Amino acid sequence: MLQLVILSTLNGILYGMLLFLLASGLTLIFSIMGVLNFAHASFYMLGAYLGFQISQVAGFWVALLVAPVLVGGLGAVVERWGLRAVQTRGHGAELLFTFGLAIVIEEFVQMVWGKLPVDYRVPAALNFHAFEVLGITYPAFRVFMLLMALGIFLLLFLVLTRSRLGLIIRAALTHPQMVSMLGHDVPKVFMLVFGAGCGLAGLAGVVAGPLLITQPSMANTLGPILFVVVVLGGLGSLPGAFIASLIIGLVQTFAVSIDYSLGDALAGIGVGRPTHGVLRDIYSVPVAQVGPLIPYLMLVLVLIFRPTGLMGARET
């Protein structure tokens, strides 16, 4: 039992940090530009494929540096020549544009790399066990992912709250005319922010690609839950996204690992088990089967009782 708790905790933290790596870019884009990018997970997928392709030629570490830059550059181009043109038509046009962009990226990936998964492997330098606890070994690559996510969180937090660049970026959202009068190119700031957010998604793809399955459906697998993270943490809140990612990662991992039915779980809090009818069938459903639904149930509850999320202050 203790081994299961330790393993589930480690895997839950890892999954949460992966979600944060993805959600950090989406949170950055929304907090500065007010844009919910439906294509964000597609940039993550593109980063994984570019990481795979570059690693075949130059190795994983070169891919880790180059692929996010390429994805970020593509994001900047998309903002400059696409998103900027539709922003004047409102948020509906932005959502439709990014939704269409997600489909284009997915079709492009299938045309270039095919519909089957690619053989993207963990680099040899990190293919060993980092530590062992109660007989449970933990791979070094997973520790690397965890440290990468923590480093990204600290870097973004310090840049946005402690640097002159962060001050300019935040001021461009609330007082764009004043920032422009001070000599800063506000549209260029937004372009760089959008590119940086997409680059973070590409970085998540490069890091997660060897551990997860790199295939065209990977964007659809993680894409929807990103918006749960952003809303639960609070729209535009980076610390909120960090906390929400950990909560979702731990809750979903423990739910999947629990070998109980809904009836067993409810009986533990004093709710009786029905003896017939549809409710009896529902009570016999394993908790593991319901686990993937829990984050979306949390999303519904947050939208009803606390629309600003855990740490959000911005009204949409």
Short mmCIF file of C-alpha atoms in Angstrom, two decimals:
data_model
loop_
_atom_site.label_atom_id
_atom_site.label_comp_id
_atom_site.label_asym_id
_atom_site.label_seq_id
_atom_site.Cartn_x
_atom_site.Cartn_y
_atom_site.Cartn_z
CA MET A 1 0.00 0.00 0.00
CA LEU A 2 2.78 2.42 0.91
CA GLN A 3 4.56 1.64 -2.36
CA LEU A 4 1.37 2.42 -4.28
CA VAL A 5 1.01 5.76 -2.49
CA ILE A 6 4.64 6.72 -3.18
CA LEU A 7 4.48 5.68 -6.83
CA SER A 8 1.14 7.43 -7.38
CA THR A 9 2.45 10.58 -5.72
CA LEU A 10 5.57 10.66 -7.88
CA ASN A 11 3.60 9.98 -11.06
CA GLY A 12 0.96 12.53 -10.07
CA ILE A 13 3.57 15.24 -9.52
CA LEU A 14 5.23 14.35 -12.83
CA TYR A 15 1.92 14.48 -14.71
CA GLY A 16 1.08 17.76 -13.02
CA MET A 17 4.42 19.26 -14.02
CA LEU A 18 3.86 18.15 -17.61
CA LEU A 19 0.49 19.88 -17.55
CA PHE A 20 2.13 23.01 -16.18
CA LEU A 21 4.79 23.00 -18.90
CA LEU A 22 1.95 23.09 -21.39
CA ALA A 23 -0.36 25.40 -19.47
CA SER A 24 2.36 27.95 -18.68
CA GLY A 25 2.52 29.11 -22.29
CA LEU A 26 -1.26 29.24 -22.59
CA THR A 27 -1.48 31.20 -19.32
CA LEU A 28 1.23 33.59 -20.48
CA ILE A 29 -0.59 34.29 -23.74
CA PHE A 30 -3.93 34.83 -22.04
CA SER A 31 -2.59 36.95 -19.18
CA ILE A 32 -0.85 39.35 -21.56
CA MET A 33 -3.02 39.26 -24.69
CA GLY A 34 -6.38 37.97 -23.49
CA VAL A 35 -6.33 35.24 -26.17
CA LEU A 36 -7.37 31.64 -25.46
CA ASN A 37 -5.31 29.76 -28.02
CA PHE A 38 -7.14 26.59 -29.09
CA ALA A 39 -4.10 25.58 -31.14
CA HIS A 40 -1.77 25.57 -28.13
CA ALA A 41 -1.71 21.78 -27.80
CA SER A 42 -0.97 21.54 -31.52
CA PHE A 43 2.21 23.56 -31.01
CA TYR A 44 3.07 21.06 -28.26
CA MET A 45 2.60 18.22 -30.75
CA LEU A 46 4.67 20.04 -33.37
CA GLY A 47 7.44 20.50 -30.81
CA ALA A 48 7.48 16.76 -30.13
CA TYR A 49 7.75 15.90 -33.82
CA LEU A 50 10.42 18.52 -34.49
CA GLY A 51 12.29 17.28 -31.41
CA PHE A 52 12.16 13.74 -32.77
CA GLN A 53 13.34 14.80 -36.23
CA ILE A 54 16.21 16.95 -34.99
CA SER A 55 17.30 14.35 -32.44
CA GLN A 56 17.70 11.82 -35.26
CA VAL A 57 20.35 14.07 -36.81
CA ALA A 58 21.94 16.07 -33.99
CA GLY A 59 20.84 14.41 -30.75
CA PHE A 60 18.31 15.17 -28.03
CA TRP A 61 20.12 18.12 -26.45
CA VAL A 62 20.31 20.03 -29.71
CA ALA A 63 16.65 19.26 -30.30
CA LEU A 64 15.84 20.57 -26.82
CA LEU A 65 17.31 23.94 -27.79
CA VAL A 66 16.35 24.20 -31.46
CA ALA A 67 12.82 22.76 -31.63
CA PRO A 68 11.23 25.23 -29.13
CA VAL A 69 12.85 28.13 -31.00
CA LEU A 70 11.39 26.91 -34.28
CA VAL A 71 7.95 26.44 -32.75
CA GLY A 72 8.16 29.85 -31.07
CA GLY A 73 9.18 31.44 -34.36
CA LEU A 74 6.18 29.85 -36.06
CA GLY A 75 3.98 31.18 -33.27
CA ALA A 76 5.32 34.69 -33.78
CA VAL A 77 4.60 34.44 -37.51
CA VAL A 78 1.07 33.21 -36.80
CA GLU A 79 0.44 36.16 -34.47
CA ARG A 80 1.89 38.75 -36.85
CA TRP A 81 0.28 37.59 -40.08
CA GLY A 82 -2.83 35.78 -38.85
CA LEU A 83 -4.09 36.39 -35.34
CA ARG A 84 -3.46 40.14 -35.42
CA ALA A 85 -5.66 40.47 -38.49
CA VAL A 86 -8.67 38.82 -36.83
CA GLN A 87 -8.33 40.32 -33.33
CA THR A 88 -10.32 43.39 -34.33
CA ARG A 89 -13.34 41.12 -34.94
CA GLY A 90 -13.57 39.95 -31.34
CA HIS A 91 -12.84 36.82 -29.32
CA GLY A 92 -15.12 34.65 -31.46
CA ALA A 93 -12.92 35.25 -34.49
CA GLU A 94 -9.80 34.50 -32.43
CA LEU A 95 -11.21 31.17 -31.23
CA LEU A 96 -12.28 30.15 -34.73
CA PHE A 97 -8.89 31.12 -36.14
CA THR A 98 -6.92 29.12 -33.58
CA PHE A 99 -9.34 26.18 -33.92
CA GLY A 100 -8.73 26.11 -37.67
CA LEU A 101 -4.99 26.45 -37.09
CA ALA A 102 -5.04 23.37 -34.84
CA ILE A 103 -6.59 21.32 -37.63
CA VAL A 104 -4.05 22.62 -40.15
CA ILE A 105 -1.12 21.68 -37.89
CA GLU A 106 -2.53 18.21 -37.27
CA GLU A 107 -3.00 17.58 -41.00
CA PHE A 108 0.50 18.89 -41.69
CA VAL A 109 1.98 16.50 -39.13
CA GLN A 110 0.17 13.56 -40.67
CA MET A 111 1.33 14.51 -44.16
CA VAL A 112 4.99 14.75 -43.11
CA TRP A 113 5.35 12.01 -40.46
CA GLY A 114 2.34 9.81 -41.17
CA LYS A 115 -0.47 8.65 -38.90
CA LEU A 116 1.52 6.07 -36.94
CA PRO A 117 3.60 6.88 -33.81
CA VAL A 118 7.28 7.71 -34.34
CA ASP A 119 10.14 6.07 -32.46
CA TYR A 120 11.06 8.99 -30.19
CA ARG A 121 13.19 7.56 -27.38
CA VAL A 122 14.62 8.75 -24.08
CA PRO A 123 18.20 10.02 -24.58
CA ALA A 124 20.91 7.60 -23.49
CA ALA A 125 22.39 10.17 -21.07
CA LEU A 126 19.17 10.11 -19.01
CA ASN A 127 18.20 6.48 -19.49
CA PHE A 128 18.96 5.23 -15.98
CA HIS A 129 17.36 5.07 -12.53
CA ALA A 130 17.82 8.24 -10.53
CA PHE A 131 16.87 6.85 -7.11
CA GLU A 132 15.08 4.03 -5.33
CA VAL A 133 12.50 4.25 -2.53
CA LEU A 134 11.12 1.10 -0.86
CA GLY A 135 12.10 -0.96 -3.84
CA ILE A 136 10.58 1.50 -6.33
CA THR A 137 13.03 2.82 -8.91
CA TYR A 138 12.39 6.17 -10.59
CA PRO A 139 13.81 7.03 -14.03
CA ALA A 140 16.21 9.96 -14.35
CA PHE A 141 14.34 11.32 -17.36
CA ARG A 142 11.22 11.82 -15.25
CA VAL A 143 13.27 13.73 -12.68
CA PHE A 144 14.64 15.83 -15.54
CA MET A 145 11.08 16.67 -16.64
CA LEU A 146 10.18 17.68 -13.09
CA LEU A 147 13.21 19.94 -12.71
CA MET A 148 12.55 21.46 -16.15
CA ALA A 149 8.99 22.38 -15.17
CA LEU A 150 10.09 23.90 -11.86
CA GLY A 151 12.79 25.89 -13.63
CA ILE A 152 10.31 27.24 -16.18
CA PHE A 153 7.93 28.30 -13.40
CA LEU A 154 10.63 30.17 -11.48
CA LEU A 155 12.01 31.80 -14.62
CA LEU A 156 8.61 33.02 -15.84
CA PHE A 157 7.63 34.23 -12.38
CA LEU A 158 10.85 36.21 -11.95
CA VAL A 159 10.71 37.67 -15.46
CA LEU A 160 7.10 38.79 -15.14
CA THR A 161 7.31 40.15 -11.59
CA ARG A 162 10.93 41.21 -11.02
CA SER A 163 12.31 42.41 -14.35
CA ARG A 164 11.94 45.53 -16.49
CA LEU A 165 10.85 43.34 -19.40
CA GLY A 166 8.04 41.91 -17.29
CA LEU A 167 6.95 45.42 -16.31
CA ILE A 168 6.77 46.45 -19.97
CA ILE A 169 4.83 43.31 -20.89
CA ARG A 170 2.27 43.77 -18.12
CA ALA A 171 1.94 47.49 -18.79
CA ALA A 172 1.32 46.80 -22.49
CA LEU A 173 -1.86 44.97 -21.54
CA THR A 174 -3.37 47.62 -19.26
CA HIS A 175 -1.88 50.84 -20.70
CA PRO A 176 -0.84 50.14 -24.32
CA GLN A 177 -0.95 53.80 -25.40
CA MET A 178 1.31 54.92 -22.55
CA VAL A 179 3.77 52.11 -23.29
CA SER A 180 3.76 53.10 -26.95
CA MET A 181 4.43 56.75 -26.04
CA LEU A 182 7.46 55.61 -24.04
CA GLY A 183 8.96 54.23 -27.23
CA HIS A 184 8.01 50.56 -27.02
CA ASP A 185 6.47 48.72 -29.94
CA VAL A 186 3.34 47.22 -28.33
CA PRO A 187 2.35 44.99 -31.29
CA LYS A 188 5.89 43.61 -31.32
CA VAL A 189 5.64 42.90 -27.58
CA PHE A 190 2.45 40.92 -28.18
CA MET A 191 4.06 39.05 -31.06
CA LEU A 192 7.01 38.05 -28.88
CA VAL A 193 4.71 37.00 -26.03
CA PHE A 194 2.65 34.80 -28.33
CA GLY A 195 5.81 33.32 -29.82
CA ALA A 196 7.25 32.66 -26.34
CA GLY A 197 4.04 30.95 -25.25
CA CYS A 198 4.08 28.70 -28.30
CA GLY A 199 7.78 28.04 -27.72
CA LEU A 200 6.99 26.83 -24.20
CA ALA A 201 4.44 24.43 -25.68
CA GLY A 202 7.10 23.22 -28.10
CA LEU A 203 9.52 22.73 -25.22
CA ALA A 204 6.92 20.61 -23.43
CA GLY A 205 6.58 18.53 -26.57
CA VAL A 206 10.32 17.93 -26.86
CA VAL A 207 10.55 16.88 -23.21
CA ALA A 208 7.37 14.80 -23.08
CA GLY A 209 7.73 13.19 -26.51
CA PRO A 210 10.18 10.44 -25.47
CA LEU A 211 8.11 9.54 -22.40
CA LEU A 212 4.65 9.68 -23.97
CA ILE A 213 3.64 8.39 -27.39
CA THR A 214 4.51 10.89 -30.12
CA GLN A 215 1.60 10.58 -32.51
CA PRO A 216 -0.90 12.88 -34.29
CA SER A 217 -3.56 12.37 -31.61
CA MET A 218 -1.33 13.61 -28.77
CA ALA A 219 -2.68 17.16 -29.08
CA ASN A 220 -6.26 15.97 -28.69
CA THR A 221 -5.27 13.87 -25.68
CA LEU A 222 -3.89 16.73 -23.58
CA GLY A 223 -5.47 19.74 -25.27
CA PRO A 224 -8.86 19.81 -23.49
CA ILE A 225 -7.41 19.39 -20.00
CA LEU A 226 -5.17 22.44 -20.48
CA PHE A 227 -8.22 24.69 -20.33
CA VAL A 228 -9.26 22.94 -17.11
CA VAL A 229 -5.86 23.84 -15.64
CA VAL A 230 -6.08 27.45 -16.77
CA VAL A 231 -9.65 27.95 -15.51
CA LEU A 232 -9.10 26.08 -12.23
CA GLY A 233 -5.93 28.03 -11.46
CA GLY A 234 -7.47 31.34 -12.52
CA LEU A 235 -7.36 32.86 -15.98
CA GLY A 236 -4.01 34.58 -16.41
CA SER A 237 -2.51 33.42 -13.10
CA LEU A 238 0.84 31.63 -13.43
CA PRO A 239 1.00 30.49 -9.75
CA GLY A 240 -2.62 29.40 -10.09
CA ALA A 241 -1.79 27.28 -13.13
CA PHE A 242 1.11 25.73 -11.22
CA ILE A 243 -1.08 24.77 -8.26
CA ALA A 244 -3.96 23.59 -10.46
CA SER A 245 -1.61 21.41 -12.49
CA LEU A 246 -0.39 19.67 -9.34
CA ILE A 247 -3.94 19.21 -8.04
CA ILE A 248 -5.19 17.68 -11.29
CA GLY A 249 -2.10 15.53 -11.70
CA LEU A 250 -2.35 14.07 -8.19
CA VAL A 251 -6.14 13.67 -8.15
CA GLN A 252 -6.30 11.98 -11.53
CA THR A 253 -3.32 9.70 -10.86
CA PHE A 254 -4.65 8.54 -7.49
CA ALA A 255 -8.14 8.06 -8.93
CA VAL A 256 -6.81 5.81 -11.67
CA SER A 257 -4.70 3.76 -9.24
CA ILE A 258 -7.49 3.16 -6.70
CA ASP A 259 -8.88 -0.37 -6.89
CA TYR A 260 -12.37 0.48 -5.62
CA SER A 261 -15.81 1.03 -7.06
CA LEU A 262 -17.89 4.16 -6.58
CA GLY A 263 -20.04 2.21 -4.12
CA ASP A 264 -17.00 1.31 -2.03
CA ALA A 265 -15.86 4.93 -1.98
CA LEU A 266 -19.32 6.24 -1.01
CA ALA A 267 -19.75 3.52 1.60
CA GLY A 268 -16.60 4.83 3.26
CA ILE A 269 -18.38 8.13 3.95
CA GLY A 270 -21.59 6.51 5.12
CA VAL A 271 -23.65 6.42 1.90
CA GLY A 272 -25.57 3.16 1.55
CA ARG A 273 -25.37 0.98 -1.55
CA PRO A 274 -28.63 0.53 -3.54
CA THR A 275 -29.69 -3.06 -4.17
CA HIS A 276 -31.39 -2.69 -7.56
CA GLY A 277 -31.90 -0.43 -10.56
CA VAL A 278 -29.59 1.90 -12.46
CA LEU A 279 -28.02 3.27 -9.26
CA ARG A 280 -26.72 -0.20 -8.41
CA ASP A 281 -24.98 -0.38 -11.79
CA ILE A 282 -23.52 3.09 -11.32
CA TYR A 283 -22.21 2.22 -7.86
CA SER A 284 -20.37 -0.78 -9.32
CA VAL A 285 -18.36 1.39 -11.74
CA PRO A 286 -14.63 1.38 -10.79
CA VAL A 287 -13.21 4.69 -9.57
CA ALA A 288 -10.39 4.26 -12.11
CA GLN A 289 -12.93 4.43 -14.90
CA VAL A 290 -14.34 7.69 -13.57
CA GLY A 291 -10.86 9.20 -12.96
CA PRO A 292 -10.52 10.96 -16.33
CA LEU A 293 -13.84 12.74 -15.72
CA ILE A 294 -12.83 14.24 -12.37
CA PRO A 295 -10.90 17.27 -13.77
CA TYR A 296 -13.90 18.25 -15.91
CA LEU A 297 -16.21 17.89 -12.93
CA MET A 298 -13.86 20.20 -11.05
CA LEU A 299 -14.07 22.63 -13.99
CA VAL A 300 -17.88 22.71 -13.78
CA LEU A 301 -17.83 23.27 -10.02
CA VAL A 302 -15.26 26.06 -10.27
CA LEU A 303 -17.24 27.85 -12.98
CA ILE A 304 -20.36 27.65 -10.79
CA PHE A 305 -18.94 28.58 -7.39
CA ARG A 306 -15.68 30.45 -8.11
CA PRO A 307 -15.46 31.67 -11.72
CA THR A 308 -12.16 33.47 -11.09
CA GLY A 309 -10.45 30.19 -10.16
CA LEU A 310 -8.06 29.57 -7.29
CA MET A 311 -5.86 32.62 -7.81
CA GLY A 312 -7.39 34.50 -10.73
CA ALA A 313 -8.42 38.12 -10.49
CA ARG A 314 -9.25 38.90 -14.07
CA GLU A 315 -12.88 38.92 -15.12
CA THR A 316 -13.62 37.64 -18.64
#
